[in-house]
mmCIF file of C-alpha atoms (C1' of nucleotides) and ligand atoms in Angstrom:
data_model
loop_
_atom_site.group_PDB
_atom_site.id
_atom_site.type_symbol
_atom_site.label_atom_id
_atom_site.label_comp_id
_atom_site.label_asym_id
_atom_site.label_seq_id
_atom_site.Cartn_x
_atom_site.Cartn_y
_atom_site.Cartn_z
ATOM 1 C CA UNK A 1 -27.595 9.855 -2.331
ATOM 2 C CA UNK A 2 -31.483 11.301 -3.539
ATOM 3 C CA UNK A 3 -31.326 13.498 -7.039
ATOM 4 C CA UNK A 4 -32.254 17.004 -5.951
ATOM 5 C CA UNK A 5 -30.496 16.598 -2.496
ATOM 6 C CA UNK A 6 -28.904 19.874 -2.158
ATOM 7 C CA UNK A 7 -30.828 22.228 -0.541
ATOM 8 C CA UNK A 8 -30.336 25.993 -1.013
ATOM 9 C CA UNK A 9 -29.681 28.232 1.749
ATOM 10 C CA UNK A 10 -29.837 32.148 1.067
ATOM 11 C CA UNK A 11 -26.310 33.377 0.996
ATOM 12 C CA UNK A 12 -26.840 35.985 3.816
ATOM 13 C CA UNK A 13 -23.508 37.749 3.849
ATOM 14 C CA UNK A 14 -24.585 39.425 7.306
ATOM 15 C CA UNK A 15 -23.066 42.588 6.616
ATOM 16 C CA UNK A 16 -24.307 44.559 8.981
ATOM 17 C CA UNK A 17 -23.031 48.310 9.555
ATOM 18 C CA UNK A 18 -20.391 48.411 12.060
ATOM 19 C CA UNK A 19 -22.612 51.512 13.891
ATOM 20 C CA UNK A 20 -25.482 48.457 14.688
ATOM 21 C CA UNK A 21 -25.647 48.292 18.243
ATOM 22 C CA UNK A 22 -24.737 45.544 20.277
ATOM 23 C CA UNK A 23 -28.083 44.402 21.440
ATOM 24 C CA UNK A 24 -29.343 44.520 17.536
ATOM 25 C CA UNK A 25 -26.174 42.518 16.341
ATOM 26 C CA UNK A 26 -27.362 39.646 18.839
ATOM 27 C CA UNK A 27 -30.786 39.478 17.662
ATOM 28 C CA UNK A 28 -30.250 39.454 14.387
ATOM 29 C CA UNK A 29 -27.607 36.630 14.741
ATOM 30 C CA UNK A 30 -29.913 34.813 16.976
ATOM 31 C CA UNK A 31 -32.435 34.495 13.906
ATOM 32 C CA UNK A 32 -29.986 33.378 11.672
ATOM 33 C CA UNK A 33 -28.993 30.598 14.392
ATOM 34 C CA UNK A 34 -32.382 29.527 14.681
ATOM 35 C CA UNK A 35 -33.129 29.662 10.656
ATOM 36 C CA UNK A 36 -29.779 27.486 10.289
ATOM 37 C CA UNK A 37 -30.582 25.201 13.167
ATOM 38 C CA UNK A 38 -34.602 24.617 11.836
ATOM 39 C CA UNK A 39 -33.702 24.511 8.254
ATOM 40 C CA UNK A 40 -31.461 21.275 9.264
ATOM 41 C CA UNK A 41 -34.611 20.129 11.566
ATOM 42 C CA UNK A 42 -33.007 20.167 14.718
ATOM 43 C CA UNK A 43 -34.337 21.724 18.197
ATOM 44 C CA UNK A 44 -33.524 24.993 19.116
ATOM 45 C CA UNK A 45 -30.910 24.648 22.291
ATOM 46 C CA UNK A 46 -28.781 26.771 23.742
ATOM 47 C CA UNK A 47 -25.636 24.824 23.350
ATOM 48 C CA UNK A 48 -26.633 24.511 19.574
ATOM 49 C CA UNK A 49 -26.975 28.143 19.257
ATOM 50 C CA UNK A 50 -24.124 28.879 20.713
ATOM 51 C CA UNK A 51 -21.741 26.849 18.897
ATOM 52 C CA UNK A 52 -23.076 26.936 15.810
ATOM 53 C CA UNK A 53 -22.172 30.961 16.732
ATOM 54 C CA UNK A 54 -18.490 30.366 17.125
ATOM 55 C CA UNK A 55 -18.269 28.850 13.877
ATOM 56 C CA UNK A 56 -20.018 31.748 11.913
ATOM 57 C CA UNK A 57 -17.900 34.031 14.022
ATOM 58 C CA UNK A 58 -14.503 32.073 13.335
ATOM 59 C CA UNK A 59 -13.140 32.365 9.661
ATOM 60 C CA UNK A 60 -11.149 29.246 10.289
ATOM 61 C CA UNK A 61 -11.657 25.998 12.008
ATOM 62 C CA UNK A 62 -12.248 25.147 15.371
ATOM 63 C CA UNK A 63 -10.623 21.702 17.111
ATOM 64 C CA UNK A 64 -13.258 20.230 19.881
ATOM 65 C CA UNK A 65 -10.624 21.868 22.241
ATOM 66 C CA UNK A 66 -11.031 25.427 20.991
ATOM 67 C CA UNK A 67 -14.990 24.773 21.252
ATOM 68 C CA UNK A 68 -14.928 23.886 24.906
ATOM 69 C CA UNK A 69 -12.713 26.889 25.647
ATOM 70 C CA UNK A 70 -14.517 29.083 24.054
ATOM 71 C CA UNK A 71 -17.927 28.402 24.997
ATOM 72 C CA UNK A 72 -16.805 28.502 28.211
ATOM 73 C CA UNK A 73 -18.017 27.080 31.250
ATOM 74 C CA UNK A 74 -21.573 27.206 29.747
ATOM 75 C CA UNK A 75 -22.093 23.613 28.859
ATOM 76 C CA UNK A 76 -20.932 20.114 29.495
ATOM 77 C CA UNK A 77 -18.219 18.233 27.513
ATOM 78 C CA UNK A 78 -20.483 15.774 26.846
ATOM 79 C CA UNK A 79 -22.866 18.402 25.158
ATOM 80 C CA UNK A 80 -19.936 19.384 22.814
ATOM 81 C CA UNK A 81 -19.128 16.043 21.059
ATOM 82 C CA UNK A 82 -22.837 15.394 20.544
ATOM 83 C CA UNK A 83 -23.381 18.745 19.623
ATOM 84 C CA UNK A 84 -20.502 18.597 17.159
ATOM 85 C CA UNK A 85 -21.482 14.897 15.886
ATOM 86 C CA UNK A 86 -24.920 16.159 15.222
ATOM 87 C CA UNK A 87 -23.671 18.688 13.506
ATOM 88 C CA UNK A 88 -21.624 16.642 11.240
ATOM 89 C CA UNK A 89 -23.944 14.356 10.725
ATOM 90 C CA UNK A 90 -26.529 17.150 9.702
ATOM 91 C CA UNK A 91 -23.769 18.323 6.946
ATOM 92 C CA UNK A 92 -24.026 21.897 8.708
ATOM 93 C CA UNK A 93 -19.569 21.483 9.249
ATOM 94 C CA UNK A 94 -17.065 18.794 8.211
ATOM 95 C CA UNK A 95 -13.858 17.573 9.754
ATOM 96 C CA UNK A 96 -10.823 18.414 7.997
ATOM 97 C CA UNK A 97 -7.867 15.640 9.002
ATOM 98 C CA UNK A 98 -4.366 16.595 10.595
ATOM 99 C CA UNK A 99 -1.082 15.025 12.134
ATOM 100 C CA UNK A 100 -1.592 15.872 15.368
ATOM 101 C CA UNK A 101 -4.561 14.092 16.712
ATOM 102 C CA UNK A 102 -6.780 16.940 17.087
ATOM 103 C CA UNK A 103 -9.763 17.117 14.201
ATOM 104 C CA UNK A 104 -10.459 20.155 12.845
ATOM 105 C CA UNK A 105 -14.321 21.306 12.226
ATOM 106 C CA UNK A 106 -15.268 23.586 9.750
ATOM 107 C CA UNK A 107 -18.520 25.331 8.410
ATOM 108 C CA UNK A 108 -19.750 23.864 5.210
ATOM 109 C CA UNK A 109 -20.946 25.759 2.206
ATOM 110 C CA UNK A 110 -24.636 25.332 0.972
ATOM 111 C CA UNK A 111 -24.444 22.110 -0.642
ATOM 112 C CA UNK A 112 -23.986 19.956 1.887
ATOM 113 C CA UNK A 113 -26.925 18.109 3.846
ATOM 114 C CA UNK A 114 -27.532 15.185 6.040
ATOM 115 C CA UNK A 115 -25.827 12.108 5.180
ATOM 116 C CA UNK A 116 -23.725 13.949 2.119
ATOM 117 C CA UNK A 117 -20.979 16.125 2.271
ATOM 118 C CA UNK A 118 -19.777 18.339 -0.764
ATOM 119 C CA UNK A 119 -16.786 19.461 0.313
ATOM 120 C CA UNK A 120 -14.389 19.485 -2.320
ATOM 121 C CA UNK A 121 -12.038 22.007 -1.381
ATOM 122 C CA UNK A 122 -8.041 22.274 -0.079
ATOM 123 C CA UNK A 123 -7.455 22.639 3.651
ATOM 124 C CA UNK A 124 -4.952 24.865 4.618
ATOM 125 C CA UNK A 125 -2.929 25.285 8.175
ATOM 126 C CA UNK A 126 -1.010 28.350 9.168
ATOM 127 C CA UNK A 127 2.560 27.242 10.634
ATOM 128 C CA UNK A 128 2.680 31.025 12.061
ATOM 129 C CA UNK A 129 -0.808 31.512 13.410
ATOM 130 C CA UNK A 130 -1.543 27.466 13.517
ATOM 131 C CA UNK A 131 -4.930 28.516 12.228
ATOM 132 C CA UNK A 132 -6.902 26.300 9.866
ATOM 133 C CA UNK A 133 -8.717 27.682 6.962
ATOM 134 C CA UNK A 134 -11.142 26.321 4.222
ATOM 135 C CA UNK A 135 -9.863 26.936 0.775
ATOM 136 C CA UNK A 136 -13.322 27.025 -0.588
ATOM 137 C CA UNK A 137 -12.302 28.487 -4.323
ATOM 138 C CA UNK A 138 -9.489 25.601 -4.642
ATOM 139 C CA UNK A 139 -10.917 22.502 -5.439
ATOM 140 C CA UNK A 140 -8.929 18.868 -4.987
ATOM 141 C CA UNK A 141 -7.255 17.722 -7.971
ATOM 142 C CA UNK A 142 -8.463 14.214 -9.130
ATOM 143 C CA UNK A 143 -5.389 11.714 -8.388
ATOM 144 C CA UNK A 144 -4.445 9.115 -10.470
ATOM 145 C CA UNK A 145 -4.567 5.702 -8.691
ATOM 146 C CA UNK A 146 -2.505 2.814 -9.440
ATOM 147 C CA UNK A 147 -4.740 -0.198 -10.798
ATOM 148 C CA UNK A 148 -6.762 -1.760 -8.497
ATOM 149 C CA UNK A 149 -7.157 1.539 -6.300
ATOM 150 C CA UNK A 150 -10.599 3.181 -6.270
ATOM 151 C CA UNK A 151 -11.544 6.037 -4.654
ATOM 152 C CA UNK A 152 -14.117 7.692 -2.738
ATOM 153 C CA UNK A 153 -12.989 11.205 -1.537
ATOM 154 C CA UNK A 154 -9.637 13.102 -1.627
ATOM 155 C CA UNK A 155 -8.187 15.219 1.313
ATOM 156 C CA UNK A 156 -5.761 17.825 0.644
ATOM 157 C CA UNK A 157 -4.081 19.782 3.445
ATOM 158 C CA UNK A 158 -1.738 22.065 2.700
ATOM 159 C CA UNK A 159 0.207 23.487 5.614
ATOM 160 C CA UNK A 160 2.442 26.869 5.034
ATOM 161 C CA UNK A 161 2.031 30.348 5.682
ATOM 162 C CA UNK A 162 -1.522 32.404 5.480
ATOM 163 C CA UNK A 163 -2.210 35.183 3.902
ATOM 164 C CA UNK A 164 -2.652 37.239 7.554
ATOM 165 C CA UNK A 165 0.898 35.931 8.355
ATOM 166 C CA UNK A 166 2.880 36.482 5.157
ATOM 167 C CA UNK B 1 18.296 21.876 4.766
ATOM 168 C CA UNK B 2 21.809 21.087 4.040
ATOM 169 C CA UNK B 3 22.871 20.077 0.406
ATOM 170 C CA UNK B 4 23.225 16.516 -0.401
ATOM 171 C CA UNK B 5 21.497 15.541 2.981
ATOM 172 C CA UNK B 6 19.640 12.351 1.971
ATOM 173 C CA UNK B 7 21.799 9.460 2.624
ATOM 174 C CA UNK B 8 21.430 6.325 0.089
ATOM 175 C CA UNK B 9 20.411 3.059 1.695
ATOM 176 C CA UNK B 10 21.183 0.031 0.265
ATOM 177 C CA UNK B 11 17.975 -1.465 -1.585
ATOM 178 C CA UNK B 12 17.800 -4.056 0.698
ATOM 179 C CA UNK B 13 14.623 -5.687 -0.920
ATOM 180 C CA UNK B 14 14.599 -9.049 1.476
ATOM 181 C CA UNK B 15 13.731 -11.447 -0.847
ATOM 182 C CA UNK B 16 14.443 -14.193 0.893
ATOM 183 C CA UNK B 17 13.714 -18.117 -0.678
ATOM 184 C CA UNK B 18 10.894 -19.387 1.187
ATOM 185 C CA UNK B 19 12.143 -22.516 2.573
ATOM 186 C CA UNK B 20 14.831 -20.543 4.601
ATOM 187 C CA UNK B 21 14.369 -21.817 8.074
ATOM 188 C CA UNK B 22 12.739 -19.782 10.781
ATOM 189 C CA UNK B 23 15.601 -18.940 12.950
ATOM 190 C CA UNK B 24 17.744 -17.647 9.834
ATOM 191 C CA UNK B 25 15.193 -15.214 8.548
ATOM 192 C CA UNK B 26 15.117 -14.193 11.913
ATOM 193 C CA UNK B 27 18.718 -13.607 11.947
ATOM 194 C CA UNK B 28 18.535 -11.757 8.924
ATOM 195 C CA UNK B 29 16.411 -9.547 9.690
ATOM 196 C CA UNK B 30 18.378 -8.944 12.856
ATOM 197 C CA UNK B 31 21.012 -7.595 11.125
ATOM 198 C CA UNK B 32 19.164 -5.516 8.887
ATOM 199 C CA UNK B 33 17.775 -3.716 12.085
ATOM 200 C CA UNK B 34 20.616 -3.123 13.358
ATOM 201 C CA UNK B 35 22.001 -1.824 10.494
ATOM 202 C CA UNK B 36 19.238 0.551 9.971
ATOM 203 C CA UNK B 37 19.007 2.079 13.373
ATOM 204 C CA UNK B 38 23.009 2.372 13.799
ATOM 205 C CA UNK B 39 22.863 3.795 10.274
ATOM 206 C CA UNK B 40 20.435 6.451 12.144
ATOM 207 C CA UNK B 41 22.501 6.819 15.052
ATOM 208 C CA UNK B 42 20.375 5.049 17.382
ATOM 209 C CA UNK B 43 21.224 2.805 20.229
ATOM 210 C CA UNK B 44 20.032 -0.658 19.628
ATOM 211 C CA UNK B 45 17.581 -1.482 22.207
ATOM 212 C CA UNK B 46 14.655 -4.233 22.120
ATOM 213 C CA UNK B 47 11.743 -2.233 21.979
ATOM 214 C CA UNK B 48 13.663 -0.324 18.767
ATOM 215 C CA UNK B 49 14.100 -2.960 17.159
ATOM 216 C CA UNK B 50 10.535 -4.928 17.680
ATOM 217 C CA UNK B 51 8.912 -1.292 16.800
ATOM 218 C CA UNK B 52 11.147 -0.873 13.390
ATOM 219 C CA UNK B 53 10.496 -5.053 12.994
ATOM 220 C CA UNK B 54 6.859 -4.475 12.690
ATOM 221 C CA UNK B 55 7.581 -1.512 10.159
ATOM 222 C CA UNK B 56 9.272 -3.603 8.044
ATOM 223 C CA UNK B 57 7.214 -6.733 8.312
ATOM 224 C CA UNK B 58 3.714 -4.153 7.407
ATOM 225 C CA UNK B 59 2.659 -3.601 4.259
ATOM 226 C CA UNK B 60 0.424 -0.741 5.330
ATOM 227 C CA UNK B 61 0.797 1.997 8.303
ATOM 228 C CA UNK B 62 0.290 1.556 12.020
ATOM 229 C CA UNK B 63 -1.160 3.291 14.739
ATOM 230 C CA UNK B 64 0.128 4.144 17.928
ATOM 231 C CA UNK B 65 -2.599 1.131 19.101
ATOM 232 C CA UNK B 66 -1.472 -1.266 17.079
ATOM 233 C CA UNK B 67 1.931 -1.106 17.628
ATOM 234 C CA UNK B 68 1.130 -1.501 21.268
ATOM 235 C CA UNK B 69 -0.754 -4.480 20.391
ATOM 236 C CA UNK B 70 1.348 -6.316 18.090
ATOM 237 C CA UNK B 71 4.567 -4.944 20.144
ATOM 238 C CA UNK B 72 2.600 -7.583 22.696
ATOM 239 C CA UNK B 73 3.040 -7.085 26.702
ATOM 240 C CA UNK B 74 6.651 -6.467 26.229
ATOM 241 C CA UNK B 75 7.015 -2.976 26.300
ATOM 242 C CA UNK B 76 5.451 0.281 27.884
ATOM 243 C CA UNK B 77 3.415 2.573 26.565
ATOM 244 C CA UNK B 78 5.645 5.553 27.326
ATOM 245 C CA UNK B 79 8.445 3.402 25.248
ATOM 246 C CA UNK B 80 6.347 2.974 21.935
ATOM 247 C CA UNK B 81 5.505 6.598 22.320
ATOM 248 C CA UNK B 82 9.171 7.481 22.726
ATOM 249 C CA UNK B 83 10.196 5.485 19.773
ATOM 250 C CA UNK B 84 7.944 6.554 17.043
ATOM 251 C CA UNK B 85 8.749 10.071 18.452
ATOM 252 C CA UNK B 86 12.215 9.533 17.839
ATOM 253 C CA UNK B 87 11.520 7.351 14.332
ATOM 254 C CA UNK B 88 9.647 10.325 13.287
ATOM 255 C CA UNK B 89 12.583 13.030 14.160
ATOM 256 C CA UNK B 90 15.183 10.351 12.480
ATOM 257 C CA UNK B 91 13.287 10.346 9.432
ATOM 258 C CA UNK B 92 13.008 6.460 10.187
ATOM 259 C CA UNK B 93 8.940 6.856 10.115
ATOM 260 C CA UNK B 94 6.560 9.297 8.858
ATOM 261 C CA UNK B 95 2.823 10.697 10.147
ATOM 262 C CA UNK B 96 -0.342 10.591 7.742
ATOM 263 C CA UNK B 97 -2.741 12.675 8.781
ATOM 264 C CA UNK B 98 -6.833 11.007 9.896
ATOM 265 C CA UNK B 99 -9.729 12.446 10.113
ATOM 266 C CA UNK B 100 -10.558 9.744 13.507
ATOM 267 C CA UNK B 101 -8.067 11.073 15.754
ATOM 268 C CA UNK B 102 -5.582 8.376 15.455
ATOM 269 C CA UNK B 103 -2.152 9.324 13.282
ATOM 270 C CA UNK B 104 -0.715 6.625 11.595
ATOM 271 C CA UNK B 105 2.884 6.136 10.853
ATOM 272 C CA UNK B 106 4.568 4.477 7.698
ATOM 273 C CA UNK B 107 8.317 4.099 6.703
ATOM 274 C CA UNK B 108 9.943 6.593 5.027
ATOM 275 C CA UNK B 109 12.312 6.110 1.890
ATOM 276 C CA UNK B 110 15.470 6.342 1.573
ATOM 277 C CA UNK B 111 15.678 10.293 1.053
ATOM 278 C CA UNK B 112 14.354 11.330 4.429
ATOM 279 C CA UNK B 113 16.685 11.688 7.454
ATOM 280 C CA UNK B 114 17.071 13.706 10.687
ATOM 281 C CA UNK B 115 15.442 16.625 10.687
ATOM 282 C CA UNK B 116 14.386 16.868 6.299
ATOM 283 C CA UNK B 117 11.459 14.410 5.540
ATOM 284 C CA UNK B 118 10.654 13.978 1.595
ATOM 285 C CA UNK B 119 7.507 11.625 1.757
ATOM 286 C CA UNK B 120 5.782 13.612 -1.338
ATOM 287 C CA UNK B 121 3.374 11.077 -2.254
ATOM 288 C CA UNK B 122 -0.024 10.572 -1.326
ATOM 289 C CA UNK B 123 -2.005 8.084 1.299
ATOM 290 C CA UNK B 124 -4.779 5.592 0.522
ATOM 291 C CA UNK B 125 -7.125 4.788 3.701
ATOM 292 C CA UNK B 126 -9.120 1.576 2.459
ATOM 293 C CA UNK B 127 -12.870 1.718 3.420
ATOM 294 C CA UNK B 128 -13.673 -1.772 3.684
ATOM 295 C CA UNK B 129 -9.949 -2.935 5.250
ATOM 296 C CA UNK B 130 -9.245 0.098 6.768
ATOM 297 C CA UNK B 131 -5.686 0.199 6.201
ATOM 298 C CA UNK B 132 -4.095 2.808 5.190
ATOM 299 C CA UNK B 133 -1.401 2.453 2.182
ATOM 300 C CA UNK B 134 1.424 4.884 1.244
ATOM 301 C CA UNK B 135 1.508 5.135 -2.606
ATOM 302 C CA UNK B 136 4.973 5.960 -3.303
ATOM 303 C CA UNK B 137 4.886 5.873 -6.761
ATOM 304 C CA UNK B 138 2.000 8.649 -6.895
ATOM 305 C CA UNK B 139 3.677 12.074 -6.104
ATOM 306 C CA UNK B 140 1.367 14.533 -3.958
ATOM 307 C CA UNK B 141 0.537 17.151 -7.270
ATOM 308 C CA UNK B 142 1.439 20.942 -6.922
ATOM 309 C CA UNK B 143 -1.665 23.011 -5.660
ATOM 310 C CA UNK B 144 -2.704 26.979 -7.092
ATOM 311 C CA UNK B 145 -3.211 28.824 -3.666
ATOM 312 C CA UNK B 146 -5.044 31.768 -3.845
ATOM 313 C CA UNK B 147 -3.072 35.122 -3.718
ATOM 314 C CA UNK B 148 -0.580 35.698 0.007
ATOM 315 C CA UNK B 149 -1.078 32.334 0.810
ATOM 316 C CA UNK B 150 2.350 30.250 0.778
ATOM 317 C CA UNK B 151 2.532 26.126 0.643
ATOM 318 C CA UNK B 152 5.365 24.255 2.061
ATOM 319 C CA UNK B 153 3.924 20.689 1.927
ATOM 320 C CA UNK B 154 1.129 19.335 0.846
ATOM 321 C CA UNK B 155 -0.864 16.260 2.248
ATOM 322 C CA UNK B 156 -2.944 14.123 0.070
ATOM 323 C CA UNK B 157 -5.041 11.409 1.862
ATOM 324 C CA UNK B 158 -7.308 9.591 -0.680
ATOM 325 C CA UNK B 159 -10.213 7.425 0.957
ATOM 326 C CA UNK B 160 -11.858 4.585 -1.471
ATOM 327 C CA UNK B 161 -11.496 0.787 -1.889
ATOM 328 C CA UNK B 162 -7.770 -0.908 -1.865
ATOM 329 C CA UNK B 163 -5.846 -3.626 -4.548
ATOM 330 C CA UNK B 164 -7.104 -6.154 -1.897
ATOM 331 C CA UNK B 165 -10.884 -5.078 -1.041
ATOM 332 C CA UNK B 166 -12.137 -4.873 -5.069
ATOM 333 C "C1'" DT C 1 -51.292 24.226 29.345
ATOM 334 C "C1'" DA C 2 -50.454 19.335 29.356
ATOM 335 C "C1'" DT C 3 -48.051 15.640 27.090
ATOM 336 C "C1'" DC C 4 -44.657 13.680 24.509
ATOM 337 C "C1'" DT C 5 -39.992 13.870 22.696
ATOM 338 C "C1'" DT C 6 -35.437 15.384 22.635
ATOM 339 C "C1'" DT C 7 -31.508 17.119 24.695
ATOM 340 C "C1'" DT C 8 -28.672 18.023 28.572
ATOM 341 C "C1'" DG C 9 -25.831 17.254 32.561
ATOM 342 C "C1'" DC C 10 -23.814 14.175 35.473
ATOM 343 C "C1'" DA C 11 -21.261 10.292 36.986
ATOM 344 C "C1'" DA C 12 -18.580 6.746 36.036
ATOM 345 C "C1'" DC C 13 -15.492 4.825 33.103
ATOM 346 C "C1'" DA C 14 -12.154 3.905 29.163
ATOM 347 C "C1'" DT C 15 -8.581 5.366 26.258
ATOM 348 C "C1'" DT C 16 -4.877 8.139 25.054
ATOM 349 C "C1'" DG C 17 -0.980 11.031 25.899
ATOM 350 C "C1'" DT C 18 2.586 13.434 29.126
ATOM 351 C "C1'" DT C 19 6.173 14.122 32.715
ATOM 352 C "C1'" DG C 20 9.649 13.289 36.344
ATOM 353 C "C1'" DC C 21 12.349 10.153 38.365
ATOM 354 C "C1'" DT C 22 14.679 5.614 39.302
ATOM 355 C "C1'" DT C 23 16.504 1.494 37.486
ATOM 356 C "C1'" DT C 24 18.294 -0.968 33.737
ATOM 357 C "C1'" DT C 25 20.574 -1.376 29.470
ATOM 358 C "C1'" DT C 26 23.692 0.140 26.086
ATOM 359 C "C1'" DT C 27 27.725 2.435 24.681
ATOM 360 C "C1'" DT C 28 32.347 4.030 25.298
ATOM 361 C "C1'" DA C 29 36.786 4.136 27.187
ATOM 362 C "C1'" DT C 30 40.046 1.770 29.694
ATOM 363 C "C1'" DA D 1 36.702 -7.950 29.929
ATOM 364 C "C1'" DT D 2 35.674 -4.283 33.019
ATOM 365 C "C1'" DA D 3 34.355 0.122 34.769
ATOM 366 C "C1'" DA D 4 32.444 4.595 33.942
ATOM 367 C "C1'" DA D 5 29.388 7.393 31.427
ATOM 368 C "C1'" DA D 6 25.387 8.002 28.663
ATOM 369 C "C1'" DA D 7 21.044 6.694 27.005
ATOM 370 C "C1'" DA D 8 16.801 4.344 27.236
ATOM 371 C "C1'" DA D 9 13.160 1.799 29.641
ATOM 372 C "C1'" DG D 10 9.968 1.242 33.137
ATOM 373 C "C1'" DC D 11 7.085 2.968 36.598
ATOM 374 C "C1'" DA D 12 3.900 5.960 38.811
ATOM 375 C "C1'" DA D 13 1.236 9.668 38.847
ATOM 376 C "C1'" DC D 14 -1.253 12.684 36.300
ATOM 377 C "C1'" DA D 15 -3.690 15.240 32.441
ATOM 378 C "C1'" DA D 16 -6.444 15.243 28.547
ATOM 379 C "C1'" DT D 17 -9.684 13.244 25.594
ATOM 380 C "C1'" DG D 18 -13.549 10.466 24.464
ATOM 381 C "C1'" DT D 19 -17.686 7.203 25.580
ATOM 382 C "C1'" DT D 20 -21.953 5.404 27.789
ATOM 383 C "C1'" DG D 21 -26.203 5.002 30.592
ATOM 384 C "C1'" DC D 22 -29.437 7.276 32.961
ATOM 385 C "C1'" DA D 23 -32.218 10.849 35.427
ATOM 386 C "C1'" DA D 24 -33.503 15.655 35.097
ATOM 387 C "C1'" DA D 25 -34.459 19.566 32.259
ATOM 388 C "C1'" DA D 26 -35.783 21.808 28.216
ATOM 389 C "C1'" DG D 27 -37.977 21.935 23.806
ATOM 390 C "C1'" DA D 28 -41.675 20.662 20.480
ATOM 391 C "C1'" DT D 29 -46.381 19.508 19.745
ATOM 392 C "C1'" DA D 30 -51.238 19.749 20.129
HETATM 393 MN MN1 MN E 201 -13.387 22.886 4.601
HETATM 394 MN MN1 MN E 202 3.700 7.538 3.341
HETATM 395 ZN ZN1 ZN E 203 -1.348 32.291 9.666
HETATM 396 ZN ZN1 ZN E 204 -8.673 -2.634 1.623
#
DNA sequence: TATCTTTTGCAACATTGTTGCTTTTTTTAT
DNA sequence: ATAAAAAAAGCAACAATGTTGCAAAAGATA
């Protein structure tokens, strides 16, 4: 992993006024797609801009299921899992593990780039709303191994009850 | 959760000399299957048995795939998905959670049983093995959730290089 | 605009997981 | 030991998910 690898994207809280209408929402979103999508050098495509949408639209994480549905009958299944490897690859979201066979994707903060993810925080899943959300303020605790053990990365998920569903 | 719900299994540990003869470890552990799956109220059947067998026999955790492999031609898929579905409710077998779409299952200790599991220690995947290792002796550690959120278990999966790989 | 490169969609296929129903096995009661 | 009842296994059909190669379409480049 290069010194210096982290590059720094502008925070760009989007907070437009509600009163914005429709048609000015869109375009500015569609810049920020197309910033997001060229500062990770990849090819402006529909598909791209569109699900790279859903995840800045979606506070919590997406499964390749919810992606499909949501983006509708617009693009090819196929298109999705590249899409979403890309993606990954391109440290633009990260998969966050679960017990029922159905990966979770997730935007990643700033410091993540291609070929080296940063993301140090707690996963947590909503029994209630079975949403998924990125913990980014709690970072994983370092674990103790027994001898011998060495260790890479840590994954915590902790399932229980959201904030939205207390 | 009922009070004093966790039955207490007999140790069990299996240390057999090894210059017992084939067929007698086989017998042995025989019996100990049975035991364990009338212990859980389960009907003893062949595919239960092989399926808990394996369990026993593995150091690490299995996946749905390689129980059908090892498991052989004898058995349908359906029945291997049956079983761990019931080892899983019985609190025979519990899930770890992957970030590749394929659960693995591991035996539980003593303390879990129908309906309560208490597997509160943390999984090691193994990079260059791949196996994945439950660590029972390293509890999963208490996480600080930010304000309304609510935990009621945590998951720790820890990804680095195993006892065996160093 | 013309050319080169990348991505998409499609088809075909593989793997994984689910459900209803019939047959077989196991358990229970005689 | 036997018969009746209950549970599990196997089978078939299907659904969902994931992969690959290739031709067509779209995007980047000059
Ligand atoms: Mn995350
Ligand atoms: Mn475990
Ligand atoms: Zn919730
Ligand atoms: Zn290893």
């Amino acid at each position: 992993m290069p010194v210096n690898c982290c590059r720094k994207k502008k925070g760009n809280q989007n907070n437009l006024d509600e009163i914005n209408m429709e048609k000015e929402i869109t375009i500015v979103n569609e810049q920020r797609l197309i910033k997001l999508l060229k500062q990770n050098s990849l090819s402006i495509t529909d598909s791209r801009k569109k699900i790279l949408q859903l995840f800045l639209e979606q506070n919590g994480a997406l499964a390749h299921g919810d992606i499909e549905r949501k983006a509708g009958e617009k693009f090819d299944r196929v298109t999705v899992y590249r899409t979403l490897q890309v993606f990954v690859d391109k440290g633009i979201i990260h998969t966050i593990p679960t017990a029922d066979n159905s990966i979770r994707y997730a935007l990643c903060k700033d410091e993540c780039g291609e070929g080296h993810h940063h993301d140090h925080h707690v996963h947590f899943v909503c029994n209630s709303c079975n949403n998924t959300y990125c913990l980014d303020d709690v970072v994983t605790p370092g674990i103790k191994l027994p001898k011998g053990y060495s260790a890479n990365h840590v994954e915590v998920v902790v399932e229980g009850v959201c904030k939205n569903c207390q």
